[in-house]
Tab-separated table of C-alpha atoms in Angstrom:
chain	number	residue	atom	x	y	z
A	265	MET	CA	-0.006	0.089	0.070
A	266	ALA	CA	1.138	3.569	-0.768
A	267	LYS	CA	2.806	5.520	2.187
A	268	VAL	CA	0.512	8.345	3.833
A	269	LYS	CA	1.631	11.553	2.287
A	270	PHE	CA	2.841	14.326	4.818
A	271	ASP	CA	2.466	17.725	3.454
A	272	LEU	CA	4.940	19.533	5.473
A	273	GLY	CA	3.608	22.898	4.063
A	274	LYS	CA	0.608	22.645	6.304
A	275	VAL	CA	2.453	21.737	9.595
A	276	TYR	CA	4.121	25.175	10.309
A	277	LYS	CA	4.018	28.560	8.927
A	278	PRO	CA	5.458	28.874	5.258
A	279	ALA	CA	9.140	28.866	5.136
A	280	THR	CA	9.357	32.292	3.779
A	281	GLU	CA	7.985	33.434	6.841
A	282	LEU	CA	10.626	31.984	9.005
A	283	SER	CA	14.279	32.371	8.877
A	284	SER	CA	16.293	29.751	7.660
A	285	ALA	CA	17.213	27.773	10.783
A	286	GLU	CA	13.535	28.049	12.097
A	287	ALA	CA	12.431	26.542	8.924
A	288	GLU	CA	14.842	23.843	9.542
A	289	ILE	CA	13.553	23.072	12.978
A	290	SER	CA	9.827	23.193	11.569
A	291	ARG	CA	10.973	20.344	9.073
A	292	LEU	CA	12.629	18.444	11.803
A	293	GLN	CA	9.983	18.456	14.001
A	294	SER	CA	7.306	17.640	11.358
A	295	GLU	CA	9.566	14.473	10.668
A	296	VAL	CA	9.090	13.474	14.104
A	297	GLU	CA	5.342	13.966	13.948
A	298	PHE	CA	5.387	12.129	10.830
A	299	LEU	CA	7.295	9.237	12.535
A	300	ARG	CA	4.677	9.283	15.440
A	301	LYS	CA	1.808	9.048	13.014
A	302	THR	CA	3.195	6.055	10.919
A	303	GLN	CA	4.692	4.238	13.848
A	304	ASN	CA	7.528	2.623	12.274
A	305	GLN	CA	9.112	-0.321	13.787
A	306	ASP	CA	11.935	1.489	15.246
A	307	LEU	CA	9.940	4.784	15.965
A	308	GLU	CA	11.734	5.875	19.431
A	309	ALA	CA	14.932	5.427	17.812
A	310	GLN	CA	14.327	7.675	14.835
A	311	ILE	CA	12.473	10.224	17.052
A	312	GLU	CA	15.474	10.144	19.381
A	313	ALA	CA	17.921	10.668	16.224
A	314	LEU	CA	15.634	13.522	15.067
A	315	ARG	CA	15.393	15.136	18.535
A	316	LYS	CA	19.309	15.118	18.591
A	317	GLU	CA	19.367	17.209	15.472
A	318	LEU	CA	16.803	19.296	16.151
A	319	SER	CA	18.681	20.045	19.271
A	320	SER	CA	21.902	20.548	17.520
A	321	ARG	CA	20.047	23.253	15.055
A	322	SER	CA	18.392	25.039	18.141
A	323	ALA	CA	20.983	25.111	21.130
A	324	ILE	CA	19.445	23.534	24.307
A	325	GLY	CA	19.179	26.097	26.931
A	326	GLU	CA	18.545	26.393	30.634
A	327	ILE	CA	14.891	27.709	30.806
A	328	ALA	CA	13.312	29.043	34.002
A	329	MET	CA	10.791	26.303	35.657
A	330	SER	CA	8.374	29.644	36.429
A	331	SER	CA	8.225	30.745	33.044
A	332	ILE	CA	6.895	27.537	31.478
A	333	VAL	CA	3.165	26.819	31.449
A	334	PRO	CA	1.491	23.444	30.317
A	335	ASN	CA	-0.328	23.276	26.859
A	336	PRO	CA	-4.009	23.810	27.453
A	337	ASP	CA	-4.717	21.881	24.463
A	338	GLN	CA	-2.677	18.771	25.519
A	339	PRO	CA	-4.947	15.779	24.963
A	340	ARG	CA	-3.982	14.027	27.806
A	341	GLN	CA	-6.123	15.860	30.408
A	342	SER	CA	-4.810	13.560	33.479
A	343	ILE	CA	-1.417	12.651	34.249
A	344	SER	CA	-1.295	10.540	37.291
A	345	ASP	CA	0.545	11.252	40.742
A	346	GLU	CA	2.212	8.110	40.425
A	347	SER	CA	3.363	8.685	37.052
A	348	ILE	CA	4.891	12.340	38.367
A	349	GLU	CA	6.654	10.489	40.914
A	350	LEU	CA	8.091	7.868	38.890
A	351	MET	CA	9.616	10.787	36.623
A	352	ALA	CA	10.741	12.715	39.370
A	353	GLN	CA	12.835	9.510	40.619
A	354	SER	CA	14.207	9.071	37.132
A	355	LEU	CA	15.078	12.819	36.703
A	356	ALA	CA	16.874	12.707	40.290
A	357	LYS	CA	18.834	9.267	39.955
A	358	ASP	CA	19.616	9.651	35.948
A	359	GLY	CA	19.206	13.402	35.422
A	360	GLN	CA	17.287	15.107	32.293
A	361	LEU	CA	18.143	12.944	29.330
A	362	GLN	CA	16.111	14.720	26.964
A	363	PRO	CA	15.099	18.051	26.735
A	364	LEU	CA	11.473	19.980	26.749
A	365	ILE	CA	10.260	21.133	23.492
A	366	LEU	CA	8.529	24.581	24.055
A	367	MET	CA	7.031	27.285	22.197
A	368	VAL	CA	7.085	31.031	22.775
A	369	LYS	CA	3.933	32.168	24.538
A	370	GLY	CA	3.821	35.887	25.495
A	371	GLU	CA	6.782	36.399	27.552
A	372	GLY	CA	7.416	32.833	28.324
A	373	TYR	CA	6.847	29.393	27.015
A	374	GLU	CA	4.199	26.785	26.593
A	375	ILE	CA	5.175	23.064	26.493
A	376	PHE	CA	4.890	20.983	23.478
A	377	ASP	CA	6.518	18.005	24.305
A	378	GLY	CA	7.822	16.976	27.860
A	379	GLU	CA	4.973	17.939	30.290
A	380	ARG	CA	5.720	14.890	32.649
A	381	ARG	CA	9.226	15.915	32.735
A	382	TRP	CA	8.412	19.528	33.638
A	383	ARG	CA	6.191	18.156	36.598
A	384	GLY	CA	8.764	15.810	37.759
A	385	ALA	CA	11.173	18.449	37.778
A	386	ASN	CA	8.849	20.840	39.733
A	387	ALA	CA	8.330	18.054	42.212
A	388	LEU	CA	11.969	18.056	42.745
A	389	GLY	CA	12.011	21.763	43.109
A	390	TRP	CA	14.356	22.363	40.297
A	391	LYS	CA	14.664	26.125	39.025
A	392	THR	CA	15.651	25.511	35.806
A	393	ILE	CA	15.239	22.455	33.044
A	394	LYS	CA	16.725	22.017	29.684
A	395	ALA	CA	14.789	22.591	26.593
A	396	ILE	CA	14.917	23.852	23.064
A	397	VAL	CA	12.403	26.499	21.643
A	398	MET	CA	10.493	25.884	18.378
A	399	PRO	CA	8.021	27.736	16.094
A	400	ARG	CA	4.396	27.361	16.888
A	401	PRO	CA	2.389	25.582	14.760
A	402	GLU	CA	-0.630	26.924	13.268
A	403	ASP	CA	-2.554	23.423	13.835
A	404	LEU	CA	-1.324	23.066	17.319
A	405	HIS	CA	-4.184	20.792	18.706
A	406	ARG	CA	-3.484	18.377	15.654
A	407	LYS	CA	0.315	18.194	16.301
A	408	ALA	CA	-0.154	17.686	20.219
A	409	LEU	CA	-2.497	15.149	19.469
A	410	LEU	CA	-0.280	13.135	16.990
A	411	THR	CA	2.384	13.237	19.394
A	412	THR	CA	0.163	11.620	22.116
A	413	LEU	CA	-2.245	9.368	19.886
A	414	HIS	CA	-0.496	6.019	20.111
A	415	ARG	CA	1.006	6.008	23.400
A	416	GLU	CA	-0.262	3.519	25.735
A	417	ASP	CA	-0.636	6.016	28.773
A	418	LEU	CA	-3.245	8.054	26.944
A	419	ASN	CA	-6.537	7.129	28.365
A	420	PRO	CA	-9.372	6.676	26.135
A	421	LEU	CA	-11.470	9.326	27.813
A	422	ASP	CA	-8.892	12.065	26.980
A	423	LYS	CA	-8.342	10.332	23.666
A	424	ALA	CA	-11.953	10.391	22.862
A	425	THR	CA	-12.436	14.045	24.059
A	426	ALA	CA	-9.618	15.105	21.986
A	427	LEU	CA	-10.638	13.195	18.948
A	428	LEU	CA	-13.956	15.050	18.944
A	429	ARG	CA	-12.362	18.584	19.123
A	430	GLU	CA	-9.938	17.551	16.307
A	431	ILE	CA	-12.785	16.660	14.328
A	432	THR	CA	-15.018	19.558	15.119
A	433	GLU	CA	-11.974	21.990	14.264
A	434	GLN	CA	-11.261	20.059	11.116
A	435	THR	CA	-14.866	19.871	9.702
A	436	GLY	CA	-16.797	22.072	11.660
A	437	ILE	CA	-19.396	19.717	12.571
A	438	ASP	CA	-20.946	19.982	16.315
A	439	MET	CA	-19.204	17.886	18.867
A	440	ALA	CA	-22.409	16.614	20.158
A	441	GLU	CA	-23.156	15.139	16.943
A	442	ILE	CA	-19.832	13.454	15.731
A	443	PRO	CA	-20.404	10.042	17.867
A	444	ARG	CA	-24.193	9.487	16.464
A	445	MET	CA	-22.860	10.129	12.853
A	446	LEU	CA	-19.750	7.974	12.990
A	447	SER	CA	-22.209	5.107	14.775
A	448	THR	CA	-24.535	5.400	12.186
A	449	SER	CA	-22.185	5.178	9.298
A	450	VAL	CA	-20.334	2.414	11.015
A	451	ARG	CA	-23.538	0.080	11.305
A	452	ARG	CA	-24.540	0.830	8.114
A	453	LEU	CA	-21.304	-0.283	6.687
A	454	ASP	CA	-21.133	-3.443	8.759
A	455	TYR	CA	-24.469	-4.364	7.550
A	456	GLN	CA	-23.286	-3.836	3.928
A	457	LYS	CA	-19.835	-5.868	5.223
A	458	ARG	CA	-18.008	-2.735	3.662
A	459	MET	CA	-16.410	-1.719	6.891
A	460	LYS	CA	-13.173	-3.478	6.313
A	461	GLU	CA	-12.788	-1.676	3.287
A	462	VAL	CA	-12.631	1.579	5.537
A	463	SER	CA	-10.242	0.257	7.759
A	464	ASP	CA	-7.862	-0.671	4.966
A	465	LEU	CA	-7.472	2.937	3.634
A	466	ILE	CA	-5.344	3.849	6.751
A	467	HIS	CA	-2.443	3.655	4.704
A	468	LEU	CA	-3.299	5.418	1.779
A	469	THR	CA	-3.003	9.285	0.714
A	470	GLU	CA	-6.231	11.519	1.510
A	471	GLU	CA	-6.732	11.602	-2.141
A	472	GLU	CA	-7.148	7.745	-2.331
A	473	GLN	CA	-8.945	7.791	0.616
A	474	ARG	CA	-11.744	10.278	-0.746
A	475	GLU	CA	-11.760	8.343	-4.109
A	476	LYS	CA	-12.611	4.755	-2.291
A	477	LEU	CA	-15.133	6.649	0.429
A	478	ASP	CA	-16.901	8.458	-2.565
A	479	VAL	CA	-18.317	4.827	-3.677
A	480	LEU	CA	-19.567	3.843	-0.053
A	481	GLY	CA	-22.673	5.821	0.028
A	482	LEU	CA	-21.685	8.007	2.767
A	483	ASN	CA	-23.066	11.469	3.260
A	484	GLY	CA	-20.840	14.615	3.332
A	485	SER	CA	-20.360	14.823	6.867
A	486	GLU	CA	-19.896	10.982	7.682
A	487	GLN	CA	-17.316	11.006	5.125
A	488	GLU	CA	-15.185	14.112	6.748
A	489	ILE	CA	-15.419	12.431	10.167
A	490	LEU	CA	-13.746	9.169	8.760
A	491	LEU	CA	-11.507	11.241	6.836
A	492	VAL	CA	-10.037	13.058	9.589
A	493	LEU	CA	-9.878	9.898	11.800
A	494	LEU	CA	-8.130	7.844	8.863
A	495	GLY	CA	-5.762	10.781	8.433
A	496	LEU	CA	-4.919	10.267	12.080
A	497	GLY	CA	-3.993	6.559	11.611
A	498	LEU	CA	-7.187	5.533	13.415
A	499	ASN	CA	-9.728	2.786	12.526
A	500	PRO	CA	-13.032	4.339	12.437
A	501	ALA	CA	-14.845	1.220	13.759
A	502	SER	CA	-12.817	0.870	16.700
A	503	VAL	CA	-13.082	4.756	17.643
A	504	CYS	CA	-16.593	4.188	17.618
A	505	ALA	CA	-16.816	0.891	19.719
A	506	ASN	CA	-14.184	1.895	22.407
A	507	ASP	CA	-13.217	5.531	22.542
A	508	PHE	CA	-16.590	7.166	21.902
A	509	ARG	CA	-18.191	4.749	23.993
A	510	MET	CA	-16.369	6.405	27.209
A	511	LEU	CA	-18.100	9.841	26.504
A	512	SER	CA	-21.605	8.233	27.484
A	513	LEU	CA	-20.278	6.900	31.077
A	514	PHE	CA	-21.510	8.464	34.369
A	515	THR	CA	-19.557	11.415	35.412
A	516	ASP	CA	-18.400	9.688	38.542
A	517	LEU	CA	-16.888	6.924	36.075
A	518	GLN	CA	-15.104	9.295	33.845
A	519	LYS	CA	-13.546	11.073	36.872
A	520	ALA	CA	-12.373	7.735	38.156
A	521	ILE	CA	-10.898	6.885	34.802
A	522	ARG	CA	-9.050	10.269	34.721
A	523	GLU	CA	-7.861	10.495	38.556
A	524	SER	CA	-7.887	7.042	39.979
A	525	HIS	CA	-6.672	5.063	36.597
A	526	LEU	CA	-10.018	2.875	36.506
A	527	LYS	CA	-9.614	0.677	33.415
A	528	ALA	CA	-12.005	1.360	30.618
A	529	ALA	CA	-13.317	-2.197	30.392
A	530	HIS	CA	-13.848	-2.074	34.268
A	531	ALA	CA	-15.793	1.071	33.863
A	532	ILE	CA	-18.458	-0.288	31.269
A	533	VAL	CA	-19.203	-3.164	33.560
A	534	LEU	CA	-19.824	-0.689	36.422
A	535	GLN	CA	-21.852	1.444	34.291
A	536	ARG	CA	-24.641	-1.221	34.907
A	537	LEU	CA	-24.979	0.270	38.140
A	538	SER	CA	-27.619	2.711	36.883
A	539	PRO	CA	-30.483	4.149	38.697
A	540	GLY	CA	-32.719	1.751	36.278
A	541	LYS	CA	-30.892	-1.333	37.058
A	542	LEU	CA	-30.683	-0.488	40.866
A	543	LYS	CA	-34.053	0.579	41.337
A	544	LYS	CA	-32.594	3.602	42.922
A	545	ILE	CA	-32.781	7.216	42.214
A	546	ASP	CA	-29.837	8.831	40.464
A	547	LYS	CA	-28.060	10.116	43.947
A	548	GLN	CA	-28.564	6.716	45.383
A	549	ALA	CA	-27.307	5.173	42.597
A	550	GLU	CA	-24.420	7.362	42.183
A	551	ARG	CA	-23.470	6.354	45.871
A	552	ILE	CA	-23.552	2.787	45.454
A	553	ARG	CA	-21.321	3.112	41.874
A	554	ILE	CA	-18.745	5.165	43.501
A	555	LYS	CA	-18.341	2.645	46.565
A	556	ALA	CA	-17.898	-0.064	43.901
A	557	THR	CA	-15.630	1.683	41.959
A	558	GLY	CA	-13.428	2.369	44.956
A	559	GLN	CA	-13.656	-1.287	45.729
A	560	VAL	CA	-12.603	-2.443	42.057
A	561	ILE	CA	-9.478	0.107	42.507
A	562	GLU	CA	-8.443	-0.613	45.922
A	563	GLU	CA	-8.735	-4.384	45.367
A	564	LYS	CA	-7.493	-4.424	41.863
A	565	LEU	CA	-10.462	-6.662	41.113
A	566	SER	CA	-10.286	-8.398	37.268
A	567	LEU	CA	-12.403	-7.876	34.748
A	568	ALA	CA	-14.419	-11.257	36.255
A	569	GLY	CA	-14.467	-10.105	39.584
A	570	THR	CA	-15.901	-6.698	38.816
A	571	LYS	CA	-18.771	-8.518	36.645
A	572	LYS	CA	-19.395	-10.586	39.840
A	573	LEU	CA	-19.472	-7.574	42.137
A	574	VAL	CA	-21.999	-5.820	40.025
A	575	ASP	CA	-24.187	-8.628	39.799
A	576	GLU	CA	-24.223	-8.943	43.340
A	577	LEU	CA	-25.119	-5.329	43.764
A	578	ILE	CA	-27.906	-5.412	41.278
A	579	ASN	CA	-29.289	-8.465	42.833
A	580	LYS	CA	-28.987	-6.757	46.443
A	581	HIS	CA	-30.462	-3.593	45.598
A	582	ALA	CA	-33.122	-4.672	42.503
A	583	PRO	CA	-33.827	-8.448	43.387
A	584	LYS	CA	-35.987	-10.152	40.706
A	585	ASP	CA	-39.419	-11.004	41.669
A	586	GLN	CA	-39.486	-14.865	42.236
A	587	SER	CA	-42.637	-15.149	39.878
A	588	GLN	CA	-40.730	-13.908	37.253
A	589	VAL	CA	-37.706	-16.210	37.944
A	590	ASN	CA	-40.071	-19.355	37.939
A	591	GLN	CA	-41.765	-17.919	34.785
A	592	SER	CA	-38.772	-17.509	32.843
A	593	SER	CA	-37.296	-21.034	33.996
A	594	THR	CA	-40.766	-22.659	32.609
A	595	VAL	CA	-40.376	-21.037	29.315
A	596	THR	CA	-36.800	-22.197	29.307
A	597	ILE	CA	-37.934	-25.810	30.046
A	598	LEU	CA	-40.637	-25.620	27.294
A	599	ASN	CA	-38.295	-24.352	24.353
A	600	ARG	CA	-35.699	-27.074	25.260
A	601	LEU	CA	-38.751	-29.693	25.065
A	602	LYS	CA	-39.843	-28.365	21.950
A	603	LYS	CA	-36.130	-28.748	20.574
A	604	LEU	CA	-35.579	-32.105	22.085
A	605	SER	CA	-34.828	-34.774	19.460
A	606	LEU	CA	-35.547	-38.496	20.204
A	607	ALA	CA	-33.840	-39.980	16.888
A	608	GLY	CA	-31.237	-42.131	17.596
A	609	ALA	CA	-32.075	-42.581	21.448
A	610	THR	CA	-32.005	-46.073	22.828
A	611	LYS	CA	-35.095	-48.077	24.137
A	612	ASN	CA	-33.902	-47.769	27.873
A	613	GLN	CA	-33.282	-43.968	27.354
A	614	LEU	CA	-36.764	-43.423	26.044
A	615	VAL	CA	-38.263	-45.523	28.951
A	616	GLU	CA	-36.294	-43.392	31.553
A	617	LEU	CA	-37.276	-40.183	29.700
A	618	ARG	CA	-41.289	-41.363	29.829
A	619	GLN	CA	-40.651	-41.963	33.678
A	620	GLU	CA	-39.722	-38.626	34.206
A	621	LEU	CA	-42.202	-36.847	32.148
A	622	LEU	CA	-44.904	-39.034	33.883
A	623	SER	CA	-43.310	-37.819	37.385
A	624	LYS	CA	-43.402	-34.326	36.457
A	625	LEU	CA	-46.777	-34.749	35.050
A	626	GLU	CA	-48.089	-36.148	38.099
A	627	GLU	CA	-45.893	-32.907	40.124
A	628	LEU	CA	-48.267	-30.381	37.650
A	629	GLU	CA	-51.436	-32.210	38.306
A	630	ASN	CA	-50.954	-32.010	41.852
A	631	GLN	CA	-49.749	-28.284	41.765
A	632	LEU	CA	-52.740	-27.138	39.799
A	633	LYS	CA	-54.998	-28.851	42.300
A	634	ASN	CA	-53.525	-26.665	45.066
A	635	ASN	CA	-53.595	-23.754	43.325
A	636	PRO	CA	-57.152	-23.488	41.369
A	637	GLU	CA	-57.469	-19.741	42.256
A	638	GLU	CA	-54.569	-18.878	39.970
A	639	LEU	CA	-56.070	-21.014	36.828
A	640	VAL	CA	-57.110	-18.767	33.867
């Protein structure tokens, strides 16, 4: 398949607006983004080589910690205290191995890459930190998204939120409408057994992607959403089923994902603890859910353990009516009897089955005699 073509002219300001040194820095940084996007096998080694070249083009300097602020467009909205503590330990033991990449903002600087290092250094009380400064990209959110998108520590909730923003910025479609539109198009393509054709477009150029999507019967908005996701190297079906699903979680579960590292799969199971399932008002259901979430995190329950806990809580707070259980059991037995095949059974097996059925018929007659008021 053809490689994704990366239009360097769209990444930063035109070279005519930059000095030759700045233009070269832009080119190198663009290559970093391209490597992250294509996820080459030796990605980290190549990024490190380019980082060194970028550093040689723009001297590493000691920048005052107080003059640096995080990037508000950073897709990763949550960085755990544990992660910062580990980074601080690494900095204290081995020193700073990689410089931050900063952008000028007013009288100070904004972080483009290296926020965990900056936070770790803050925890250690550092006054300065090594950094290089690059030109500010016009499409900053996209560039920040590409640097974090395929990292394992980007939680699915932050990823979903960042993707919504990126799609809106590129297409103008209202954020609230995007998950519904994507879900509709994915379901339709799945029904037509053509979703795999879309997934196979990831490594094609945008022009080739448009050409292929044109024949799938998508409306304009659906096609634009798919193009943005494909351009980010993402499978639209996976985004719909996994990432955007996070957006419908209860607020307390979203908070647990961001702040307490609740896993997405566990959150989906805990979502079953809804007011409807528990037969409780919203606040009561929320309290039950928060307590269960805390137990899952504290005890590090497996997915199976979480499902068991949720089932127990639903049965405790909203037990099934016994008559409904019995009715369900009766229906199940009748269905099994209808499907029962006697072909190939031995005479002894048939005799045994007749005896069991006669015994059940006798039990049935006694039950009817003892409960005449229930007869219709």
